[in-house]
CSV table of N, CA and C in Angstrom, one decimal:
chain,number,residue,atom,x,y,z
A,234,ARG,N,-122.3,46.1,-222.0
A,234,ARG,CA,-123.0,46.1,-220.6
A,234,ARG,C,-122.9,47.5,-220.5
A,235,ASP,N,-124.2,48.2,-219.6
A,235,ASP,CA,-124.6,49.6,-219.4
A,235,ASP,C,-124.0,50.2,-218.3
A,236,ARG,N,-123.6,51.3,-218.4
A,236,ARG,CA,-123.3,51.8,-217.3
A,236,ARG,C,-123.6,51.9,-215.9
A,237,LEU,N,-124.9,51.2,-215.9
A,237,LEU,CA,-125.5,51.1,-214.3
A,237,LEU,C,-124.7,49.7,-213.8
A,238,GLN,N,-124.3,48.8,-214.5
A,238,GLN,CA,-124.2,47.6,-213.9
A,238,GLN,C,-122.9,47.0,-214.6
A,239,ARG,N,-121.6,46.6,-213.8
A,239,ARG,CA,-120.1,46.3,-214.4
A,239,ARG,C,-119.8,45.5,-213.2
A,240,ASP,N,-118.9,44.7,-213.9
A,240,ASP,CA,-118.1,43.8,-212.6
A,240,ASP,C,-117.0,44.8,-212.0
A,241,VAL,N,-116.5,44.8,-210.8
A,241,VAL,CA,-115.8,45.9,-210.2
A,241,VAL,C,-114.3,45.2,-210.6
A,242,GLU,N,-113.6,45.7,-211.0
A,242,GLU,CA,-111.9,45.7,-211.2
A,242,GLU,C,-111.3,45.9,-209.9
A,243,GLN,N,-110.0,46.0,-209.9
A,243,GLN,CA,-109.0,45.8,-209.0
A,243,GLN,C,-109.0,47.4,-209.0
A,244,THR,N,-108.9,48.4,-209.8
A,244,THR,CA,-108.5,49.4,-209.6
A,244,THR,C,-109.5,50.5,-209.5
A,245,ASP,N,-110.7,49.7,-209.1
A,245,ASP,CA,-111.9,50.9,-208.8
A,245,ASP,C,-112.2,51.0,-207.8
A,246,CYS,N,-112.4,52.7,-207.4
A,246,CYS,CA,-112.9,53.0,-206.1
A,246,CYS,C,-114.4,52.8,-205.8
A,247,VAL,N,-114.6,51.8,-204.6
A,247,VAL,CA,-115.7,51.1,-204.3
A,247,VAL,C,-116.2,52.0,-203.3
A,248,VAL,N,-117.8,52.6,-203.6
A,248,VAL,CA,-118.2,53.4,-202.4
A,248,VAL,C,-119.6,52.5,-202.0
A,249,PHE,N,-119.7,52.2,-200.6
A,249,PHE,CA,-120.6,51.4,-200.2
A,249,PHE,C,-121.6,52.2,-199.5
A,250,VAL,N,-122.9,51.9,-200.1
A,250,VAL,CA,-123.7,52.7,-199.6
A,250,VAL,C,-124.7,51.9,-198.5
A,251,SER,N,-124.8,51.8,-197.2
A,251,SER,CA,-125.7,51.4,-196.0
A,251,SER,C,-127.0,51.6,-196.2
A,252,HIS,N,-127.8,50.7,-196.2
A,252,HIS,CA,-129.5,51.5,-196.1
A,252,HIS,C,-129.7,51.2,-194.2
A,253,ARG,N,-130.3,52.2,-194.2
A,253,ARG,CA,-130.8,52.2,-192.7
A,253,ARG,C,-132.4,52.2,-192.8
A,254,TRP,N,-133.2,51.1,-191.8
A,254,TRP,CA,-134.8,51.8,-192.0
A,254,TRP,C,-134.8,52.5,-190.9
A,255,TRP,N,-135.3,53.8,-191.1
A,255,TRP,CA,-135.7,54.8,-190.4
A,255,TRP,C,-137.2,54.7,-189.9
A,256,ASN,N,-138.1,54.0,-190.8
A,256,ASN,CA,-139.4,53.7,-190.4
A,256,ASN,C,-139.4,52.0,-190.4
A,257,VAL,N,-139.2,51.3,-189.6
A,257,VAL,CA,-139.7,50.0,-189.5
A,257,VAL,C,-141.2,49.5,-190.0
A,258,ASP,N,-142.1,50.6,-190.2
A,258,ASP,CA,-143.6,50.0,-190.5
A,258,ASP,C,-143.7,50.2,-192.1
A,259,SER,N,-142.7,50.8,-192.4
A,259,SER,CA,-142.4,51.1,-194.1
A,259,SER,C,-141.9,50.1,-194.6
A,260,ASN,N,-142.2,49.6,-196.2
A,260,ASN,CA,-141.3,48.6,-196.7
A,260,ASN,C,-140.5,49.6,-197.8
A,261,GLU,N,-140.8,51.1,-198.0
A,261,GLU,CA,-139.9,51.9,-198.7
A,261,GLU,C,-138.8,52.0,-197.9
A,262,PRO,N,-137.4,52.5,-198.8
A,262,PRO,CA,-136.4,52.4,-198.1
A,262,PRO,C,-136.1,54.2,-198.0
A,263,ASP,N,-136.7,54.8,-198.1
A,263,ASP,CA,-136.5,56.4,-198.2
A,263,ASP,C,-138.0,56.9,-197.7
A,264,THR,N,-137.9,58.0,-197.0
A,264,THR,CA,-139.3,59.1,-196.9
A,264,THR,C,-139.8,59.3,-198.3
A,265,PRO,N,-141.2,59.7,-198.0
A,265,PRO,CA,-141.5,60.2,-199.5
A,265,PRO,C,-140.7,61.5,-199.7
A,266,GLU,N,-140.4,62.1,-198.8
A,266,GLU,CA,-139.8,63.6,-199.3
A,266,GLU,C,-138.2,63.1,-200.1
A,267,GLY,N,-137.8,61.8,-199.8
A,267,GLY,CA,-136.7,61.4,-200.3
A,267,GLY,C,-135.6,61.9,-200.0
A,268,HIS,N,-135.2,62.1,-198.3
A,268,HIS,CA,-134.3,62.7,-197.4
A,268,HIS,C,-133.2,61.9,-197.5
A,269,LYS,N,-133.2,60.4,-197.6
A,269,LYS,CA,-131.9,59.7,-197.9
A,269,LYS,C,-131.3,59.6,-199.3
A,270,TYR,N,-132.1,60.5,-200.2
A,270,TYR,CA,-131.7,60.2,-201.7
A,270,TYR,C,-131.0,61.8,-201.8
A,271,GLY,N,-131.3,62.8,-200.9
A,271,GLY,CA,-130.5,63.8,-200.8
A,271,GLY,C,-129.4,63.8,-200.1
A,272,LEU,N,-129.5,63.0,-199.0
A,272,LEU,CA,-128.0,62.8,-198.1
A,272,LEU,C,-127.0,62.1,-199.1
A,273,LEU,N,-127.3,61.1,-199.8
A,273,LEU,CA,-126.7,60.3,-200.7
A,273,LEU,C,-126.2,61.2,-201.7
A,274,CYS,N,-126.9,62.0,-202.3
A,274,CYS,CA,-126.5,63.1,-203.4
A,274,CYS,C,-125.4,64.1,-202.9
A,275,ARG,N,-125.7,64.6,-201.7
A,275,ARG,CA,-124.5,65.3,-201.2
A,275,ARG,C,-123.5,64.6,-201.1
A,276,ALA,N,-123.0,63.4,-200.4
A,276,ALA,CA,-122.2,62.3,-200.0
A,276,ALA,C,-121.4,62.1,-201.3
A,277,LEU,N,-122.2,62.1,-202.4
A,277,LEU,CA,-121.3,61.5,-203.4
A,277,LEU,C,-120.7,62.9,-204.3
A,278,VAL,N,-121.7,64.1,-204.3
A,278,VAL,CA,-120.5,65.0,-204.7
A,278,VAL,C,-119.5,65.7,-204.0
A,279,ALA,N,-119.6,65.4,-202.6
A,279,ALA,CA,-118.2,65.9,-202.0
A,279,ALA,C,-117.2,64.5,-201.9
A,280,LEU,N,-117.7,63.4,-202.1
A,280,LEU,CA,-116.7,62.6,-202.4
A,280,LEU,C,-116.1,62.7,-204.1
A,281,LYS,N,-116.6,63.5,-204.9
A,281,LYS,CA,-116.3,63.3,-206.0
A,281,LYS,C,-115.5,64.5,-206.1
A,282,ARG,N,-115.3,65.6,-205.2
A,282,ARG,CA,-114.1,66.5,-205.3
A,282,ARG,C,-112.8,65.8,-204.8
A,283,GLN,N,-112.9,64.8,-204.2
A,283,GLN,CA,-111.7,64.0,-203.6
A,283,GLN,C,-111.0,63.0,-204.4
A,284,VAL,N,-111.9,62.7,-205.5
A,284,VAL,CA,-111.2,61.9,-207.0
A,284,VAL,C,-110.9,62.5,-207.9
A,285,PRO,N,-109.5,62.3,-208.7
A,285,PRO,CA,-108.9,63.1,-209.3
A,285,PRO,C,-110.0,62.8,-210.7
A,286,LYS,N,-110.4,63.8,-211.7
A,286,LYS,CA,-111.3,63.7,-212.7
A,286,LYS,C,-111.0,62.9,-213.7
A,287,GLN,N,-109.8,62.4,-214.0
A,287,GLN,CA,-109.5,61.2,-214.6
A,287,GLN,C,-109.7,59.6,-214.0
A,288,GLN,N,-110.2,59.7,-212.8
A,288,GLN,CA,-110.2,58.5,-212.4
A,288,GLN,C,-112.1,58.6,-211.9
A,289,LEU,N,-112.4,59.3,-212.4
A,289,LEU,CA,-114.2,59.2,-212.0
A,289,LEU,C,-114.8,57.9,-212.5
A,290,ASP,N,-114.5,57.5,-213.4
A,290,ASP,CA,-115.0,56.2,-214.2
A,290,ASP,C,-114.7,55.2,-213.4
A,291,ALA,N,-113.6,55.2,-212.4
A,291,ALA,CA,-113.5,54.3,-211.9
A,291,ALA,C,-113.9,53.8,-210.5
A,292,VAL,N,-115.3,55.0,-210.0
A,292,VAL,CA,-115.8,55.0,-209.0
A,292,VAL,C,-117.3,54.0,-209.3
A,293,VAL,N,-117.3,53.2,-208.2
A,293,VAL,CA,-118.4,52.5,-208.7
A,293,VAL,C,-118.9,52.4,-207.2
A,294,ILE,N,-120.5,52.4,-207.3
A,294,ILE,CA,-121.4,52.7,-205.8
A,294,ILE,C,-122.3,51.4,-205.7
A,295,TRP,N,-121.8,50.6,-204.7
A,295,TRP,CA,-122.9,49.5,-204.3
A,295,TRP,C,-123.4,49.8,-203.0
A,296,ILE,N,-125.2,49.9,-203.3
A,296,ILE,CA,-126.0,50.3,-202.5
A,296,ILE,C,-126.9,49.0,-201.9
A,297,ASP,N,-126.7,48.6,-200.9
A,297,ASP,CA,-127.1,47.5,-200.4
A,297,ASP,C,-128.6,47.1,-200.7
A,298,TYR,N,-129.4,48.0,-200.2
A,298,TYR,CA,-130.8,48.0,-200.7
A,298,TYR,C,-131.3,47.8,-202.0
A,299,ALA,N,-130.4,48.1,-203.0
A,299,ALA,CA,-130.9,47.8,-204.1
A,299,ALA,C,-130.0,46.9,-205.0
A,300,CYS,N,-129.0,46.1,-204.2
A,300,CYS,CA,-128.0,45.3,-204.6
A,300,CYS,C,-128.2,44.1,-203.9
A,301,ILE,N,-129.4,44.1,-202.8
A,301,ILE,CA,-129.5,42.7,-202.5
A,301,ILE,C,-131.0,42.4,-202.4
A,302,GLU,N,-131.5,41.0,-202.6
A,302,GLU,CA,-132.7,40.9,-203.0
A,302,GLU,C,-133.6,41.1,-202.0
A,303,GLN,N,-134.6,41.9,-202.3
A,303,GLN,CA,-135.3,42.0,-201.1
A,303,GLN,C,-137.0,41.5,-201.1
A,304,ASP,N,-137.4,40.5,-202.4
A,304,ASP,CA,-138.5,40.0,-202.2
A,304,ASP,C,-138.5,38.4,-201.6
A,305,ASP,N,-137.4,37.9,-201.7
A,305,ASP,CA,-137.2,36.5,-201.6
A,305,ASP,C,-136.3,36.4,-199.9
A,306,PRO,N,-137.2,36.3,-198.8
A,306,PRO,CA,-136.3,36.0,-197.7
A,306,PRO,C,-134.8,35.6,-197.5
A,307,MET,N,-134.9,34.2,-198.3
A,307,MET,CA,-133.5,33.0,-197.9
A,307,MET,C,-132.7,34.3,-198.8
A,308,GLU,N,-133.0,34.6,-200.1
A,308,GLU,CA,-131.9,35.2,-200.9
A,308,GLU,C,-131.6,36.7,-200.2
A,309,ARG,N,-132.6,37.3,-199.4
A,309,ARG,CA,-132.2,38.6,-198.6
A,309,ARG,C,-131.4,38.1,-197.5
A,310,ASP,N,-131.6,36.9,-196.7
A,310,ASP,CA,-130.7,36.8,-195.6
A,310,ASP,C,-129.2,36.4,-196.1
A,311,LEU,N,-129.3,36.0,-197.3
A,311,LEU,CA,-127.8,35.7,-197.5
A,311,LEU,C,-127.2,36.8,-197.6
A,312,GLY,N,-127.7,37.6,-198.5
A,312,GLY,CA,-127.1,39.0,-199.0
A,312,GLY,C,-126.9,39.7,-197.7
A,313,ILE,N,-127.7,39.7,-196.6
A,313,ILE,CA,-127.3,40.3,-195.6
A,313,ILE,C,-126.0,40.0,-194.9
A,314,SER,N,-126.1,38.4,-194.8
A,314,SER,CA,-124.9,37.6,-194.1
A,314,SER,C,-123.6,38.1,-194.6
A,315,SER,N,-123.8,38.6,-196.1
A,315,SER,CA,-122.3,38.8,-196.6
A,315,SER,C,-122.4,40.2,-197.1
A,316,LEU,N,-122.8,40.9,-195.9
A,316,LEU,CA,-122.8,42.5,-195.8
A,316,LEU,C,-121.0,42.9,-195.5
A,317,VAL,N,-120.7,42.3,-194.4
A,317,VAL,CA,-119.3,42.5,-193.9
A,317,VAL,C,-118.4,42.2,-195.2
A,318,SER,N,-118.4,41.4,-195.8
A,318,SER,CA,-117.3,41.0,-197.0
A,318,SER,C,-117.7,42.2,-198.3
A,319,TYR,N,-118.6,42.5,-198.2
A,319,TYR,CA,-118.7,44.0,-199.2
A,319,TYR,C,-118.0,45.1,-198.6
A,320,VAL,N,-118.3,45.4,-197.2
A,320,VAL,CA,-117.7,46.5,-196.7
A,320,VAL,C,-116.2,46.5,-196.7
A,321,ALA,N,-116.0,45.3,-196.5
A,321,ALA,CA,-114.6,45.0,-196.3
A,321,ALA,C,-113.3,45.4,-197.5
A,322,ARG,N,-114.3,45.0,-198.9
A,322,ARG,CA,-113.9,45.5,-199.8
A,322,ARG,C,-114.1,47.0,-200.8
A,323,SER,N,-114.8,47.8,-199.8
A,323,SER,CA,-115.2,48.9,-200.1
A,323,SER,C,-113.9,50.1,-199.7
A,324,ASP,N,-113.9,51.1,-200.3
A,324,ASP,CA,-112.6,52.1,-199.9
A,324,ASP,C,-113.7,53.3,-199.3
A,325,PHE,N,-114.8,53.0,-199.6
A,325,PHE,CA,-115.7,54.4,-198.9
A,325,PHE,C,-117.0,53.8,-198.2
A,326,LEU,N,-117.3,54.1,-197.1
A,326,LEU,CA,-118.3,53.7,-196.7
A,326,LEU,C,-119.3,54.9,-196.3
A,327,VAL,N,-120.8,55.0,-197.0
A,327,VAL,CA,-121.8,56.1,-196.6
A,327,VAL,C,-123.0,55.6,-196.3
A,328,ILE,N,-123.3,55.9,-195.1
A,328,ILE,CA,-124.6,55.6,-194.2
A,328,ILE,C,-125.6,57.0,-193.9
A,329,PRO,N,-126.4,56.8,-194.7
A,329,PRO,CA,-127.4,58.2,-194.4
A,329,PRO,C,-128.0,57.8,-192.8
A,330,VAL,N,-127.7,59.1,-192.2
A,330,VAL,CA,-128.1,58.9,-190.7
A,330,VAL,C,-129.5,59.8,-190.6
A,331,LYS,N,-130.5,59.5,-189.8
A,331,LYS,CA,-131.7,60.3,-189.9
A,331,LYS,C,-131.5,61.5,-188.9
A,332,PRO,N,-131.7,62.6,-189.8
A,332,PRO,CA,-131.7,64.1,-189.2
A,332,PRO,C,-132.6,64.0,-187.7
A,333,ASN,N,-131.6,64.5,-186.6
A,333,ASN,CA,-132.0,64.7,-185.0
A,333,ASN,C,-132.2,65.7,-185.0
A,334,PRO,N,-133.6,66.8,-184.9
A,334,PRO,CA,-134.0,68.2,-184.9
A,334,PRO,C,-133.2,68.7,-183.6
A,335,GLU,N,-133.1,67.8,-182.3
A,335,GLU,CA,-132.3,68.1,-181.2
A,335,GLU,C,-130.9,68.1,-181.4
A,336,ALA,N,-130.2,67.7,-182.3
A,336,ALA,CA,-128.7,67.8,-182.5
A,336,ALA,C,-128.3,69.0,-182.6
């Protein structure tokens, strides 16, 4: 198998990335400028600092938008309904939050 996909093992550190729709009028998971991608990269770099180097191969990332079928409504709904069980099995939860200029 390639390093992009593999079965999760008991000793893995699972990072669950939750997708949030910032623009309900768009079918794209991110902004054209890649704001969510940038937030995710920064979060994963920060997480990498907390994981011992010898354990980095045991870190797996589960991105709900990428791992749940998006084109078939029935499959998508089944995937969405199982999100709680995926989160419960995760060690970390990352949720990219839309920047608020007023904050």
